[in-house]
Short mmCIF file of C-alpha atoms and ligand atoms in Angstrom, two decimals:
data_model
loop_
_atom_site.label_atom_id
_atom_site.label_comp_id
_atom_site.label_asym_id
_atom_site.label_seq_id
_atom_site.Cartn_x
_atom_site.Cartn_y
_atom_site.Cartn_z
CA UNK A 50 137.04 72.64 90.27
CA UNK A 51 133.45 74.16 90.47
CA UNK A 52 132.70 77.01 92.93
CA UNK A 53 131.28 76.38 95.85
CA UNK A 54 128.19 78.50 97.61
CA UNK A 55 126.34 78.99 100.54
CA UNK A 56 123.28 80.38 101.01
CA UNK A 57 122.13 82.39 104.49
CA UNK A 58 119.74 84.71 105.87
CA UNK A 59 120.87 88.39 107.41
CA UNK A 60 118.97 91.19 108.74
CA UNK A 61 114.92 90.71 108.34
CA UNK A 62 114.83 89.32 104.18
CA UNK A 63 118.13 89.94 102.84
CA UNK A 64 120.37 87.27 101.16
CA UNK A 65 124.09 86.93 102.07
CA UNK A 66 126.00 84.34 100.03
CA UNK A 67 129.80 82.78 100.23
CA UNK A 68 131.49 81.99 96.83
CA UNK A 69 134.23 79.15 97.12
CA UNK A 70 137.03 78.09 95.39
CA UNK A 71 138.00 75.04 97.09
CA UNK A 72 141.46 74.87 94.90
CA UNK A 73 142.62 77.91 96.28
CA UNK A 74 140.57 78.13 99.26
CA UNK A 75 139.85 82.33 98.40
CA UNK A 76 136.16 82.64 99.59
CA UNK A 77 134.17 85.92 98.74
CA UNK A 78 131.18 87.29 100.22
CA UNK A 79 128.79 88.97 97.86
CA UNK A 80 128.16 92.20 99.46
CA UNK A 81 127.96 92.58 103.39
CA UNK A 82 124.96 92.85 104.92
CA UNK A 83 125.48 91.96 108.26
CA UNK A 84 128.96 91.26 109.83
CA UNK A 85 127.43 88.66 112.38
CA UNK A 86 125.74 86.92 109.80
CA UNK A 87 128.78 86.69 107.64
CA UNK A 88 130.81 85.72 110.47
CA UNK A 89 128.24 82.72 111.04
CA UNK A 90 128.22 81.21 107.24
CA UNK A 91 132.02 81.33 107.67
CA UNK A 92 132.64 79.35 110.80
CA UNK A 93 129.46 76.88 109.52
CA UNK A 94 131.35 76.14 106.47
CA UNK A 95 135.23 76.74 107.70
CA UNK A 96 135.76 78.64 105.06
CA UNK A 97 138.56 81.55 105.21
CA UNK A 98 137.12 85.76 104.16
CA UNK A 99 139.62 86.56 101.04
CA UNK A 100 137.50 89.05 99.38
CA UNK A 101 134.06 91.17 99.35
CA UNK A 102 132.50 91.95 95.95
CA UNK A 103 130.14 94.61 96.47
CA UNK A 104 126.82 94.88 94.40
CA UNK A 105 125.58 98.29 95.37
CA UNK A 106 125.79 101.46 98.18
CA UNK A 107 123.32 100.60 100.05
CA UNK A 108 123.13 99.98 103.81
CA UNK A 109 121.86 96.58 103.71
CA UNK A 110 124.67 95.58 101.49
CA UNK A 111 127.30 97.55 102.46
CA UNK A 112 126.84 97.36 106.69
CA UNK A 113 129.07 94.49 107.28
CA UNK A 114 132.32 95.50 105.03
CA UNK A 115 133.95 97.59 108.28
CA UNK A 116 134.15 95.19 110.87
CA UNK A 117 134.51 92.56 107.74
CA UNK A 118 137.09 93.90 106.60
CA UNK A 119 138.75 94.80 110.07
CA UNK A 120 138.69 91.31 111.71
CA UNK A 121 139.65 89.02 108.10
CA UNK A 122 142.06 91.76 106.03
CA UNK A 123 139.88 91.14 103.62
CA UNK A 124 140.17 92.71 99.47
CA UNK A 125 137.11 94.86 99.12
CA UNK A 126 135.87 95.45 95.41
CA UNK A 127 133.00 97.70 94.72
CA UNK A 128 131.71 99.72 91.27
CA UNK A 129 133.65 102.95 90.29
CA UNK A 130 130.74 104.90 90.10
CA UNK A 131 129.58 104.32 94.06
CA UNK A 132 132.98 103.85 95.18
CA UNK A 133 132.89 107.03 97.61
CA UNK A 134 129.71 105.53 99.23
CA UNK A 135 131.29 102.34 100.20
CA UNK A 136 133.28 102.09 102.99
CA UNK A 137 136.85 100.68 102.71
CA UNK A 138 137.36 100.03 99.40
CA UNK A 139 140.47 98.29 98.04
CA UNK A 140 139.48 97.71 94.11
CA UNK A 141 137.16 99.12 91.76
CA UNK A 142 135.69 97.81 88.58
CA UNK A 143 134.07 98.23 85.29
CA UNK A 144 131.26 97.39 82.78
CA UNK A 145 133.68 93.57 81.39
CA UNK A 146 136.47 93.80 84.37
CA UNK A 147 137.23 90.22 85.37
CA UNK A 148 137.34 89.75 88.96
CA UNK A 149 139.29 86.92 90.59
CA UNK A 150 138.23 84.89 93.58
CA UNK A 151 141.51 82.94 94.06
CA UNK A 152 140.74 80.45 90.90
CA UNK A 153 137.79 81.65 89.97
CA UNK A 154 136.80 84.40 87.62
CA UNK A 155 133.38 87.04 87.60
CA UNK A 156 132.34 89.23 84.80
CA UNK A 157 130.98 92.47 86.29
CA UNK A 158 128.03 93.71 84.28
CA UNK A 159 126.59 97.34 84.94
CA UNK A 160 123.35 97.59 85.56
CA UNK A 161 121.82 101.07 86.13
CA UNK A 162 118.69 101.49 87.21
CA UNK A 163 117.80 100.63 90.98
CA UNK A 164 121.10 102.61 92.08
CA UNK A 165 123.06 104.46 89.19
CA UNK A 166 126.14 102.50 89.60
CA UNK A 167 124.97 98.90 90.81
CA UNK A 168 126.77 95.84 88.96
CA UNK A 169 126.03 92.22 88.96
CA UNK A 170 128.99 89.42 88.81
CA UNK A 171 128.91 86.79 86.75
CA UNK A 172 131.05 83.61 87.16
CA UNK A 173 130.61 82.57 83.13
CA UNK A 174 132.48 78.66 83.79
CA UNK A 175 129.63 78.05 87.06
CA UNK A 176 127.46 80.21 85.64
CA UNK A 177 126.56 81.97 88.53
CA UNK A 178 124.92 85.17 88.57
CA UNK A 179 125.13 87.71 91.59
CA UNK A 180 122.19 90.09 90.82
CA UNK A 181 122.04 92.05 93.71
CA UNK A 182 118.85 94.37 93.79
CA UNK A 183 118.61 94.35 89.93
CA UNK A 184 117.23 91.15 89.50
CA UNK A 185 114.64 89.26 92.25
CA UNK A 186 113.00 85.71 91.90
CA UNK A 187 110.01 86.81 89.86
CA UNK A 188 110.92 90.41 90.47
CA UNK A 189 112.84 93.42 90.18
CA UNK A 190 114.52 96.22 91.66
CA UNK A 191 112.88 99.27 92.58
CA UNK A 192 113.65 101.64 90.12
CA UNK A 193 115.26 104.75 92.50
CA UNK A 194 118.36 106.28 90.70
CA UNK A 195 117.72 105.47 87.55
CA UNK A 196 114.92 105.68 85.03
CA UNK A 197 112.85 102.85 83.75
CA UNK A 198 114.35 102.67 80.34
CA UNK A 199 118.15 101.85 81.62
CA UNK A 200 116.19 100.06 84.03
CA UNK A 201 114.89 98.12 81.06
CA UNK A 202 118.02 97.52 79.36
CA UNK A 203 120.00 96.56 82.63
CA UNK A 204 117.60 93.81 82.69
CA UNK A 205 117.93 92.61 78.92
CA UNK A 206 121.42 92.91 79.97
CA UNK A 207 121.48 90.17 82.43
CA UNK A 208 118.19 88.06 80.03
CA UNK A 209 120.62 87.67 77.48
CA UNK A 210 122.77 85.25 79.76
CA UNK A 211 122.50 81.46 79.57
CA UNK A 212 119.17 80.11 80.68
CA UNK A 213 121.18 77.34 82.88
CA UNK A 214 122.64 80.63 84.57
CA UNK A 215 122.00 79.81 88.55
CA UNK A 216 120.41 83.48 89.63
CA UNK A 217 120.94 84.72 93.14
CA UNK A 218 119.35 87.79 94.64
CA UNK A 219 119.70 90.20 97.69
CA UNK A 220 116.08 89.05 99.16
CA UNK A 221 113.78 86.66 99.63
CA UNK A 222 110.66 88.59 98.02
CA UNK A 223 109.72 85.33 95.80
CA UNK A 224 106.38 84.67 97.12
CA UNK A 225 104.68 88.43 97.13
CA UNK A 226 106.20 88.69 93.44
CA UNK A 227 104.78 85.93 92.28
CA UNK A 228 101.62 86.89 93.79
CA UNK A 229 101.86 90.45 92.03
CA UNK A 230 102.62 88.66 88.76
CA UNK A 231 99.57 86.64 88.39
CA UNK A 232 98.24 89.65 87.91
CA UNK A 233 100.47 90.25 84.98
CA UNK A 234 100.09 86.93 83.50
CA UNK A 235 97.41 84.97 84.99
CA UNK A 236 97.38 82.24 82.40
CA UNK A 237 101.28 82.24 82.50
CA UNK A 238 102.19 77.71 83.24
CA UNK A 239 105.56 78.68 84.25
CA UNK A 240 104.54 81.27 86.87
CA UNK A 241 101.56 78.48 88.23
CA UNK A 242 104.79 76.27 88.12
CA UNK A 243 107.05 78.44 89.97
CA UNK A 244 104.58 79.03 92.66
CA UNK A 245 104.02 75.83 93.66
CA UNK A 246 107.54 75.38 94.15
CA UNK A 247 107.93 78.21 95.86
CA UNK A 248 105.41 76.80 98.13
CA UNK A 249 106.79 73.76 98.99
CA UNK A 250 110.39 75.60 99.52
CA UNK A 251 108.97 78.15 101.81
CA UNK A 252 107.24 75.23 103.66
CA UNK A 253 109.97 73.17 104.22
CA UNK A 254 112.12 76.43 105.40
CA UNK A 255 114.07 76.37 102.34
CA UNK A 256 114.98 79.55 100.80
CA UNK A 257 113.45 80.04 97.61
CA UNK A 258 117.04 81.11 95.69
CA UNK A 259 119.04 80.55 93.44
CA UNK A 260 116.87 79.91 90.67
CA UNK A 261 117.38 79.81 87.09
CA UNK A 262 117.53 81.99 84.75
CA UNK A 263 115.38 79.86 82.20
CA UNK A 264 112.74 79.93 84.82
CA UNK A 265 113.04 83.77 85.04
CA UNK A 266 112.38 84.40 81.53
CA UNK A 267 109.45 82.05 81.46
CA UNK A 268 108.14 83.75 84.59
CA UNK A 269 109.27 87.66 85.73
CA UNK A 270 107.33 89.90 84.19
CA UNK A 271 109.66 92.08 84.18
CA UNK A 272 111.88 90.59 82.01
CA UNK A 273 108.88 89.82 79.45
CA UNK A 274 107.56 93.43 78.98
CA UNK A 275 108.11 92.58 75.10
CA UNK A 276 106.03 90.02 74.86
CA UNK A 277 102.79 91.48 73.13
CA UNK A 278 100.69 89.34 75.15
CA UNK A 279 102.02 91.16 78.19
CA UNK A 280 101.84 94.45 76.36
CA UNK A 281 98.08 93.87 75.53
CA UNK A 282 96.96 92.89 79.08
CA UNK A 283 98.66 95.83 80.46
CA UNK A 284 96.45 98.27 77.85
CA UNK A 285 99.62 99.00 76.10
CA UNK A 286 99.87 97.39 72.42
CA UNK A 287 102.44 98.72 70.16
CA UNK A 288 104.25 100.55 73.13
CA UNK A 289 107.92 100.69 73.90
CA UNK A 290 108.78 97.58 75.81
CA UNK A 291 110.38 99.60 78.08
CA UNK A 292 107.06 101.73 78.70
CA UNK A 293 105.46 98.48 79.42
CA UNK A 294 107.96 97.35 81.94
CA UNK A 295 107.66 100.74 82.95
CA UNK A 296 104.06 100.41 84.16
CA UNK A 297 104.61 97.02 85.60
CA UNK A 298 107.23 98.52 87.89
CA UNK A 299 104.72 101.03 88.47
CA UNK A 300 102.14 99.05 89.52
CA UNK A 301 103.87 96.56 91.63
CA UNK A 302 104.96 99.98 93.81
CA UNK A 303 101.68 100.55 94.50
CA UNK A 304 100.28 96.57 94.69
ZN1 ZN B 679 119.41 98.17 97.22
#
């Protein structure tokens, strides 16, 4: 049977999401942002807490896993590497450790970069991908434990997954992303294309996630810093494409 999500706001732009399997009924929430928030997406959809899967340290992923943990006995799984930074932590896991949400089954992929030890889950038969900060809607990451070059390949990591791959994010930054990467790719159709969408989601209150990972190639400039095109616009022909994502990172700090 195919997983099951659900989609919901917490704190001021942060994603929360539930992951179902409705043979088993095991639900997991990717990371924790907000225990009331949580608490809300569970009694919408009836669905019972079985496990957290934890993208990254951070407080806006990590708030909710006490009182999360405390009120649903909950399995908490976070990376090795930021393990002592999460609270409560019952499992950690790998670069290729297969995590199980009752049926269901996630790939965790390490992706340095934004924090040293953040990992995305992938759920390769719903092809699902969790990206947590690594990967936004049009966007990335900040780059602030790692360097831009693992940055880089973190993000070919996660390119190089099916472009059906359904992508969901920690935040709803879509529409000032796409408006920073105009100025990347002005004459890009599929960016034009994704913001009208994104326009008409927004409109009608919709969130503007998951999307796919197709899209995101066609679209994120920062997974298309090799692309000469991109490379030329920037001033930076024949440079290392991950000196030209690089100083797109850079300037969308400072746009
Ligand atoms: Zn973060």
């Amino acid at each position: 049977m195919p997983a099951q999500t659900h989609l919901f706001l917490c704190l001021k732009d942060n994603y929360g999401v539930l992951v179902h399997d409705p043979a088993s009924g095991a639900t997991a929430a990717i990371d924790a942002p907000e225990a009331a928030a949580v608490e809300a997406a569970l009694k919408a959809t009836g669905w019972k807490l079985t496990d957290i899967l934890v993208t990254h340290h951070h407080a806006d992923h990590t708030d909710g896993i006490r009182p999360l943990k405390q009120q649903h006995r909950c399995r908490v799984v976070a990376p090795q590497a930021e393990a002592a930074r999460i609270p409560m932590v019952d499992e950690t896991v790998r670069e290729n450790d297969m995590v199980r949400v009752g049926g269901l089954q996630a790939r965790v992929i390490e992706t340095p970069g934004h924090t040293l030890g953040q990992i995305n889950y992938f759920f390769p038969a719903d092809k699902l991908l969790f990206a947590g900060d690594t990967l936004f809607s049009i966007g990335c990451g900040r780059v602030i434990e790692g360097n831009a070059e693992a940055m880089w390949q973190s993000l070919l990591k996660l390119r190089a997954l099916p472009d059906d791959t359904r992508v969901y994010c920690g935040h709803e930054y879509t529409k000032a992303n796409i408006r920073f990467a105009r100025t990347v790719e002005p004459n890009n159709a599929a960016l034009a294309a994704r913001e009208k969408a994104a326009d008409a989601q927004l409109a009608a209150g919709k969130p503007t996630i998951p999307s796919s990972l197709g899209e995101e190639k066609a679209a994120n400039p920062f997974l298309r810093a090799d692309i000469p095109e991109v490379a030329k616009t920037l001033g930076l022909t024949g440079a290392p494409a991950w000196q030209v994502f690089a100083e797109i990172r850079e300037r969308k700090n400072k746009f």
